Coordinates of C-alpha atoms and ligand atoms in Angstrom, one line a residue:
M162 CA 33.6 -20.9 0.1
G163 CA 31.8 -19.3 -2.8
K164 CA 31.7 -15.8 -4.3
L165 CA 28.3 -14.9 -2.9
A166 CA 28.1 -13.5 0.6
I167 CA 25.6 -16.2 1.4
T168 CA 28.2 -18.9 0.7
G169 CA 31.0 -17.1 2.5
G170 CA 32.2 -14.5 0.0
E171 CA 32.6 -10.7 0.5
P172 CA 29.3 -8.8 0.6
L173 CA 29.1 -6.4 -2.3
R174 CA 27.7 -3.6 -0.2
K175 CA 28.8 -2.9 3.4
K176 CA 27.5 0.6 3.8
P177 CA 23.9 1.0 5.0
F178 CA 21.4 2.7 2.7
T179 CA 19.3 5.7 3.7
E180 CA 17.2 4.8 6.7
W181 CA 13.5 5.5 7.1
P182 CA 11.6 7.4 8.6
L183 CA 13.7 10.6 8.1
G184 CA 13.0 13.5 10.4
G185 CA 14.8 16.8 11.0
K186 CA 14.7 20.1 12.7
E187 CA 11.4 20.9 11.0
E188 CA 9.7 18.1 12.8
L189 CA 11.3 19.1 16.1
K190 CA 10.1 22.7 15.7
A191 CA 6.6 21.5 15.0
L192 CA 6.6 19.1 17.8
E193 CA 7.8 21.8 20.2
D194 CA 4.9 24.0 19.1
V195 CA 2.5 21.2 20.2
L196 CA 4.4 20.4 23.4
T197 CA 4.3 24.0 24.6
S198 CA 0.6 24.4 23.8
T199 CA -2.1 22.8 25.7
K200 CA -3.6 21.2 22.6
W201 CA -2.0 17.8 22.3
G202 CA -5.0 15.7 21.1
G203 CA -7.4 15.9 18.3
Q204 CA -9.8 18.1 20.3
P205 CA -11.0 20.8 19.8
F206 CA -11.7 19.2 16.4
P207 CA -9.9 19.5 14.1
G208 CA -6.6 20.4 15.7
K209 CA -4.5 23.3 14.4
H210 CA -1.8 21.1 12.9
A211 CA -4.2 18.5 11.7
S212 CA -6.3 21.0 9.8
A213 CA -3.2 22.8 8.3
F214 CA -1.8 19.5 7.1
A215 CA -5.1 18.3 5.8
K216 CA -5.5 21.5 3.7
R217 CA -2.1 20.9 2.1
F218 CA -2.6 17.2 1.7
A219 CA -5.9 17.9 -0.2
E220 CA -4.1 20.4 -2.5
V221 CA -1.4 17.9 -3.3
H222 CA -4.0 15.3 -4.2
T223 CA -6.2 17.7 -6.2
V224 CA -9.3 17.3 -4.0
K225 CA -11.4 19.7 -1.9
Y226 CA -11.4 17.9 1.4
A227 CA -9.0 15.9 3.5
Q228 CA -9.4 14.6 7.0
C229 CA -6.7 13.1 9.2
V230 CA -7.5 9.9 11.1
S231 CA -5.7 7.6 13.4
T232 CA -4.5 4.9 10.8
G233 CA -4.8 3.9 7.2
T234 CA -7.0 1.0 8.2
V235 CA -9.4 3.4 9.9
A236 CA -9.2 5.6 6.8
I237 CA -10.6 2.8 4.7
Q238 CA -13.2 2.0 7.4
A239 CA -14.4 5.6 7.5
A240 CA -14.5 5.8 3.7
L241 CA -16.7 2.7 3.7
R242 CA -19.0 4.2 6.3
A243 CA -19.2 7.4 4.3
I244 CA -20.6 5.6 1.2
G245 CA -23.1 3.9 3.5
I246 CA -21.8 0.4 3.4
Q247 CA -24.3 -2.0 4.9
P248 CA -23.9 -5.4 6.5
G249 CA -23.9 -8.0 3.7
D250 CA -22.8 -5.6 0.9
E251 CA -20.0 -6.8 -1.2
V252 CA -16.8 -4.9 -1.9
I253 CA -14.4 -5.9 -4.7
A254 CA -10.7 -5.7 -3.7
P255 CA -7.5 -7.1 -5.2
A256 CA -6.3 -10.4 -3.7
Y257 CA -2.7 -9.2 -3.6
T258 CA -2.5 -6.4 -1.0
W259 CA -2.0 -5.8 2.7
E260 CA -4.6 -7.4 4.9
G261 CA -5.6 -4.0 6.1
T262 CA -7.3 -3.2 2.8
V263 CA -10.0 -5.7 3.4
G264 CA -10.1 -6.0 7.2
P265 CA -12.4 -2.9 7.5
V266 CA -14.8 -4.5 5.0
L267 CA -15.2 -7.5 7.3
L268 CA -15.3 -5.3 10.4
L269 CA -18.4 -3.6 9.0
N270 CA -19.9 -7.0 8.4
A271 CA -19.7 -6.6 4.7
V272 CA -18.1 -9.2 2.4
P273 CA -14.8 -8.8 0.6
V274 CA -14.7 -10.2 -2.9
F275 CA -11.2 -10.9 -4.2
V276 CA -10.3 -10.3 -7.8
D277 CA -6.9 -11.1 -9.3
I278 CA -4.2 -8.6 -10.2
D279 CA -3.0 -7.5 -13.6
P280 CA 0.5 -9.0 -14.1
D281 CA 1.7 -5.9 -15.8
T282 CA 1.0 -3.7 -12.7
Y283 CA 0.4 -6.0 -9.8
C284 CA -2.8 -3.9 -9.2
L285 CA -6.4 -5.0 -9.4
D286 CA -7.1 -6.3 -12.9
A287 CA -9.9 -4.1 -14.2
R288 CA -10.7 -6.7 -16.9
L289 CA -11.9 -9.2 -14.2
I290 CA -14.0 -6.8 -12.2
E291 CA -17.3 -7.1 -14.1
K292 CA -17.4 -10.9 -13.6
A293 CA -17.2 -10.3 -9.8
I294 CA -20.1 -7.8 -9.7
T295 CA -23.4 -9.0 -8.2
P296 CA -26.5 -7.2 -7.1
K297 CA -24.9 -7.0 -3.7
T298 CA -21.8 -5.2 -4.9
K299 CA -21.6 -1.7 -3.3
A300 CA -18.0 -0.7 -4.0
I301 CA -14.7 -1.4 -5.7
L302 CA -11.6 -0.9 -3.6
P303 CA -8.6 -0.7 -5.9
V304 CA -5.1 -0.4 -4.4
H305 CA -2.4 1.6 -6.1
L306 CA 0.2 -1.0 -5.1
G307 CA 3.9 -0.5 -4.9
M308 CA 4.7 1.8 -7.7
R309 CA 1.8 1.5 -10.1
F310 CA -1.8 2.7 -10.3
A311 CA -4.8 0.4 -10.8
D312 CA -6.4 1.2 -14.2
M313 CA -8.6 4.1 -12.9
D314 CA -10.1 4.8 -16.4
E315 CA -11.5 1.3 -16.6
I316 CA -12.5 1.1 -12.9
L317 CA -14.4 4.4 -13.1
R318 CA -16.2 3.3 -16.3
I319 CA -17.2 0.0 -14.7
A320 CA -18.3 1.7 -11.5
A321 CA -20.5 4.2 -13.4
K322 CA -22.0 1.5 -15.5
H323 CA -23.0 -0.6 -12.5
K324 CA -23.7 2.3 -10.1
V325 CA -21.2 1.2 -7.5
R326 CA -18.8 3.4 -5.5
V327 CA -15.0 3.5 -5.7
I328 CA -12.7 3.9 -2.8
E329 CA -9.0 4.1 -3.7
D330 CA -6.6 2.6 -1.2
C331 CA -3.7 5.0 -1.6
A332 CA -1.5 3.7 1.3
H333 CA 1.4 3.4 -1.2
A334 CA 0.6 6.4 -3.4
H335 CA 1.2 9.7 -1.6
G336 CA 1.7 12.5 -4.1
G337 CA 1.1 10.1 -7.1
M338 CA -0.8 11.4 -10.1
W339 CA -2.8 9.7 -12.8
K340 CA -3.4 11.9 -15.9
G341 CA -2.7 14.9 -13.7
K342 CA -5.2 13.9 -11.1
G343 CA -4.1 13.1 -7.5
A344 CA -4.2 9.6 -6.1
G345 CA -7.4 9.2 -4.3
S346 CA -9.1 12.1 -6.1
M347 CA -10.8 10.0 -8.9
G348 CA -12.9 7.6 -6.9
D349 CA -15.5 8.7 -4.4
L350 CA -13.0 8.7 -1.6
G351 CA -9.3 8.0 -1.2
A352 CA -7.7 6.4 1.9
F353 CA -4.0 7.0 2.9
S354 CA -1.8 5.5 5.6
F355 CA 1.0 7.4 7.5
Q356 CA 2.4 4.3 9.2
S357 CA 6.2 4.3 9.7
S358 CA 7.1 2.8 6.3
K359 CA 5.0 5.1 4.2
L360 CA 6.1 8.0 1.9
I361 CA 4.9 10.5 4.5
T362 CA 4.8 9.2 8.0
C363 CA 4.1 10.2 11.6
G364 CA 4.6 6.7 13.0
E365 CA 0.9 5.8 12.8
G366 CA -1.8 7.8 11.1
G367 CA -4.1 8.1 8.1
A368 CA -6.2 10.4 6.0
V369 CA -9.4 10.3 3.9
I370 CA -9.8 12.6 0.9
T371 CA -12.8 13.4 -1.2
N372 CA -14.4 16.0 -3.4
N373 CA -17.8 15.2 -1.8
L374 CA -18.8 17.3 1.1
E375 CA -21.5 14.9 2.3
Y376 CA -18.9 12.1 2.5
M377 CA -16.4 14.3 4.3
E378 CA -19.1 15.3 6.9
K379 CA -19.8 11.6 7.5
V380 CA -16.1 10.8 7.8
Q381 CA -15.6 13.6 10.3
S382 CA -18.6 12.5 12.5
Y383 CA -17.6 8.9 12.3
I384 CA -14.0 9.5 13.5
N385 CA -15.0 12.2 16.1
A386 CA -17.3 10.2 18.3
G387 CA -20.4 11.0 16.3
R388 CA -20.1 14.8 16.8
A389 CA -21.4 17.1 14.1
S390 CA -18.9 17.6 11.3
V391 CA -17.1 20.9 10.9
T392 CA -19.5 22.2 8.2
D393 CA -22.6 20.1 9.2
Q394 CA -24.6 21.0 6.1
Y395 CA -26.1 17.5 5.8
R396 CA -26.8 17.1 9.5
H397 CA -26.0 13.4 9.6
R398 CA -26.1 12.0 13.1
I399 CA -24.3 8.7 13.3
I400 CA -22.6 6.6 15.9
G401 CA -19.0 7.5 15.8
F402 CA -15.7 6.5 17.5
N403 CA -12.6 8.2 18.5
Y404 CA -10.3 7.7 15.5
R405 CA -8.8 11.2 15.6
L406 CA -5.2 11.9 14.9
G407 CA -3.3 13.6 17.7
E408 CA -1.6 16.9 17.2
F409 CA 2.0 15.5 17.7
Q410 CA 1.5 13.2 14.7
A411 CA -0.2 15.9 12.7
A412 CA 2.7 18.3 13.4
V413 CA 5.2 15.7 12.1
L414 CA 3.1 15.3 8.9
G415 CA 3.2 19.0 8.3
A416 CA 7.1 18.8 8.2
Q417 CA 7.1 15.6 6.2
I418 CA 4.9 16.9 3.3
D419 CA 7.4 19.6 2.6
R420 CA 9.9 17.0 1.5
L421 CA 7.6 14.8 -0.5
A422 CA 8.0 16.4 -3.9
E423 CA 11.8 16.5 -3.8
Q424 CA 12.0 13.0 -2.4
S425 CA 9.7 11.6 -5.0
K426 CA 11.8 13.2 -7.7
T427 CA 15.0 11.6 -6.4
R428 CA 13.3 8.2 -6.0
A429 CA 11.9 8.3 -9.5
E430 CA 15.3 9.3 -11.1
N431 CA 17.1 6.6 -9.2
M432 CA 14.5 3.9 -10.1
S433 CA 14.6 4.8 -13.7
Y434 CA 18.4 4.5 -13.6
L435 CA 18.1 1.1 -12.0
E436 CA 15.9 0.0 -14.9
T437 CA 18.6 1.0 -17.4
R438 CA 21.0 -1.2 -15.4
L439 CA 18.6 -4.2 -15.4
K440 CA 17.2 -4.0 -18.9
G441 CA 17.9 -7.1 -21.0
T442 CA 18.5 -9.3 -17.9
P443 CA 16.5 -12.5 -18.7
A444 CA 15.8 -13.4 -15.1
I445 CA 14.5 -10.0 -14.3
G446 CA 11.2 -8.5 -15.4
L447 CA 10.1 -4.9 -15.0
L448 CA 6.5 -3.8 -14.3
K449 CA 5.1 -2.2 -17.5
P450 CA 5.4 1.6 -17.5
D451 CA 2.0 3.4 -17.9
P452 CA 2.2 6.9 -19.4
R453 CA -1.1 7.7 -17.6
I454 CA 1.0 7.8 -14.4
T455 CA 2.0 11.4 -14.6
R456 CA 3.8 11.5 -11.2
L457 CA 5.3 8.4 -9.7
A458 CA 4.7 7.7 -6.0
P459 CA 6.8 4.6 -5.4
Y460 CA 6.3 3.1 -2.0
G461 CA 8.3 0.1 -3.2
Y462 CA 10.2 -0.6 -6.3
V463 CA 8.9 -3.9 -7.5
L464 CA 10.5 -6.2 -10.0
K465 CA 9.8 -9.7 -11.2
Y466 CA 12.2 -12.6 -10.7
F467 CA 11.9 -15.5 -13.2
A468 CA 13.3 -18.6 -11.6
N469 CA 13.0 -20.5 -14.9
Q470 CA 15.7 -18.1 -16.2
A471 CA 17.8 -18.6 -13.2
K472 CA 18.4 -22.4 -13.2
G473 CA 15.2 -23.0 -11.3
V474 CA 16.5 -21.3 -8.1
H475 CA 13.6 -20.2 -6.0
R476 CA 13.0 -16.5 -5.3
A477 CA 13.5 -17.1 -1.6
S478 CA 17.2 -18.0 -2.3
F479 CA 17.7 -15.1 -4.7
V480 CA 16.3 -12.6 -2.2
A481 CA 18.2 -14.0 0.7
A482 CA 21.4 -13.9 -1.3
L483 CA 20.7 -10.2 -2.2
Q484 CA 20.0 -9.4 1.4
L485 CA 23.4 -10.9 2.4
E486 CA 25.1 -8.9 -0.3
G487 CA 23.9 -5.9 1.7
I488 CA 20.8 -5.0 -0.3
P489 CA 17.5 -4.7 1.7
C490 CA 14.7 -6.4 -0.2
D491 CA 11.8 -8.8 0.3
G492 CA 10.0 -11.4 -1.7
L493 CA 7.1 -12.6 0.4
F494 CA 6.2 -9.0 1.2
Y495 CA 2.6 -9.6 0.4
E496 CA 0.7 -12.7 -0.4
P497 CA -2.9 -13.3 -1.5
V498 CA -4.9 -12.1 1.4
Y499 CA -7.1 -15.1 1.4
K500 CA -4.1 -17.3 2.1
S501 CA -2.5 -15.1 4.7
S502 CA -2.0 -16.2 8.3
L503 CA -3.2 -12.7 9.2
F504 CA -6.6 -13.5 7.7
P505 CA -8.0 -16.2 10.0
V506 CA -11.7 -15.5 9.1
N507 CA -14.1 -17.1 11.5
P508 CA -17.6 -16.9 10.1
A509 CA -18.9 -16.7 13.7
D510 CA -17.3 -13.2 13.9
F511 CA -18.7 -12.0 10.6
P512 CA -22.4 -13.1 10.3
A513 CA -22.8 -11.7 6.8
L514 CA -20.7 -14.6 5.5
T515 CA -23.6 -16.9 6.4
W516 CA -26.6 -14.8 5.5
G517 CA -28.8 -16.4 2.8
R518 CA -26.5 -19.4 2.5
E519 CA -26.6 -23.0 3.7
K520 CA -22.9 -22.8 4.6
P521 CA -20.8 -19.7 5.3
L522 CA -18.6 -18.3 2.6
D523 CA -15.2 -19.9 3.0
L524 CA -13.0 -16.9 2.1
R525 CA -9.8 -18.8 2.8
N526 CA -10.5 -21.6 0.3
M527 CA -13.0 -20.4 -2.2
Y528 CA -10.5 -18.3 -4.3
C529 CA -7.7 -19.0 -6.7
C530 CA -6.1 -15.9 -8.1
P531 CA -3.2 -17.3 -10.1
E532 CA -1.4 -13.9 -10.8
S533 CA -1.6 -12.9 -7.1
E534 CA -0.2 -16.3 -6.1
K535 CA 2.5 -16.0 -8.7
A536 CA 3.5 -12.5 -7.5
G537 CA 3.2 -13.4 -3.8
Y538 CA 5.0 -16.8 -3.8
H539 CA 7.3 -16.8 -6.8
E540 CA 8.0 -13.6 -8.7
A541 CA 7.7 -10.2 -6.9
V542 CA 10.8 -8.7 -5.3
W543 CA 10.2 -5.5 -3.3
F544 CA 12.8 -2.8 -2.6
M545 CA 11.6 -0.2 -0.2
H546 CA 11.5 3.4 -1.3
Q547 CA 14.2 4.8 1.0
I548 CA 17.0 3.0 -0.6
F549 CA 16.4 5.1 -3.7
L550 CA 16.8 8.4 -1.7
G551 CA 20.6 8.2 -2.0
T552 CA 23.1 8.5 -4.8
K553 CA 23.6 6.8 -8.2
K554 CA 26.3 4.8 -6.5
D555 CA 23.6 3.3 -4.2
V556 CA 21.6 2.3 -7.2
D557 CA 24.7 0.8 -8.8
A558 CA 25.2 -1.3 -5.7
I559 CA 21.6 -2.7 -6.1
A560 CA 22.1 -3.5 -9.8
D561 CA 25.6 -4.9 -9.3
A562 CA 24.3 -7.1 -6.5
I563 CA 21.5 -8.4 -8.7
H564 CA 23.9 -9.2 -11.5
K565 CA 26.4 -10.8 -9.0
V566 CA 23.8 -13.1 -7.6
L567 CA 22.5 -14.1 -11.1
E568 CA 26.0 -14.7 -12.4
N569 CA 26.7 -17.0 -9.4
I570 CA 23.3 -18.5 -9.2
D571 CA 24.7 -22.1 -9.2
E572 CA 25.9 -21.4 -5.7
L573 CA 22.3 -21.2 -4.6
S574 CA 21.2 -24.6 -6.0
D575 CA 20.2 -26.8 -3.1
L576 CA 21.7 -24.3 -0.6
D577 CA 20.1 -24.3 2.9
H578 CA 20.6 -21.1 4.9
K579 CA 18.7 -19.5 7.7
A580 CA 18.1 -16.4 5.6
I581 CA 16.5 -18.5 2.9
R582 CA 14.3 -20.3 5.4
N583 CA 13.3 -16.9 6.8
Q584 CA 12.4 -15.7 3.3
R585 CA 10.0 -18.6 2.8
L586 CA 8.0 -17.4 5.8
S587 CA 5.4 -14.7 5.5
R588 CA 6.3 -11.4 7.2
A589 CA 4.0 -12.2 10.1
E590 CA 5.8 -15.5 10.8
R591 CA 9.4 -14.3 10.5
E592 CA 11.8 -13.8 13.4
S593 CA 12.5 -10.2 12.5
Ligands
PLP247 C1 -2.1 -1.3 0.9 C2 -2.4 -0.9 2.3 N1 -3.6 -0.7 2.7 C3 -3.9 -0.3 3.9 C4 -3.0 -0.2 4.9 C5 -3.3 0.1 6.3 O1 -2.7 1.2 6.9 P1 -2.3 1.3 8.4 O2 -1.2 0.3 8.7 O3 -1.9 2.7 8.6 O4 -3.5 0.9 9.2 C6 -1.6 -0.4 4.5 C7 -0.5 -0.3 5.5 O5 0.4 -0.9 5.7 C8 -1.3 -0.8 3.2 O6 -0.1 -1.0 2.8

């Protein structure tokens, strides 16, 4: 029997951390308001709660317009439609992200082009974008991943130079600010998710934001079965679908957004305290701070684990040991999309992959993004935002557990354990 919980010792932390999602009487009151009305759906468009929330969401993100939609994936799809993406157009996206960032590109029969991430931020590496631009490039789709921003200064400069559009995937960045500007406000459009794990959530939902009325009108028509938009100044008539958000979800979002600022402050303080506790630990690397991030919106606290500073013990063992010490965390949280089991691209389903080519583009095998592969399979350790909503003592437990595992790392050499085997699987393949 060893000292680590995974080898039979006492777990360092037995008390659960803050759970997520968090709801309260504010959500109940808002839900009751919908329940006792006859307006449960997104019609008449936009619903009372959806438009009240959208107005506040736009203010928080320093834009003129926001539109609720049914999911974050749909938000990206609607934003792509708004910029007029055409079949065969290319869209540059980071390789290290959730599959939902690029799924909508394929769905519109456009072609995702994967670019590696910056190891300092784990976001799209702006230095590599220009090499990926071709005459077919229509848009850049940066993701503000985890707790950092993609370098928007550089991305906007490159986009202007090459006359391509920018859609910010802000699924992790609610309330975040870059040089005082809201996440999603700097590109042509921003896309948000309100799925259960997100910083504001209603179970499933999303939003598109923009300063451009024409784009907003297209988004509204697209997600409201092609009906005229609320303002209808551009009179676009397009085929649309029902991607509206229901009023129950919108009501919950209205209550959630009230708590965002306070919660973000608590998370940021606790994360900064964790960093003071981890500084100088050779096996642990921190993502580089960026003073241009003027308000942190951490969906996940992400650190780097260096196996070569931990007697070669693989990240899967380190993470599994932490989990058994009572610290919720994940290693293989994301992987390069082109290698993911959730990305089984069949060219027969996406004709643009074959157009003008003898053989279809083989998206699964044509890329090698070393930094994305390093982060995905070896280095990144993700701690979800809710565990930073508690006290300093909670943070001490995280830091103490990391130190405990590293001090007893020998116990993990050659150890076989179900939790380690589970950690080696992608999230889609795991038991739970
Ligand atoms: C980076 C990123 N983009 C897009 C999405 C898609 O959002 P949704 O799950 O609401 O469709 C997610 C959601 O998990 C995400 O994390």
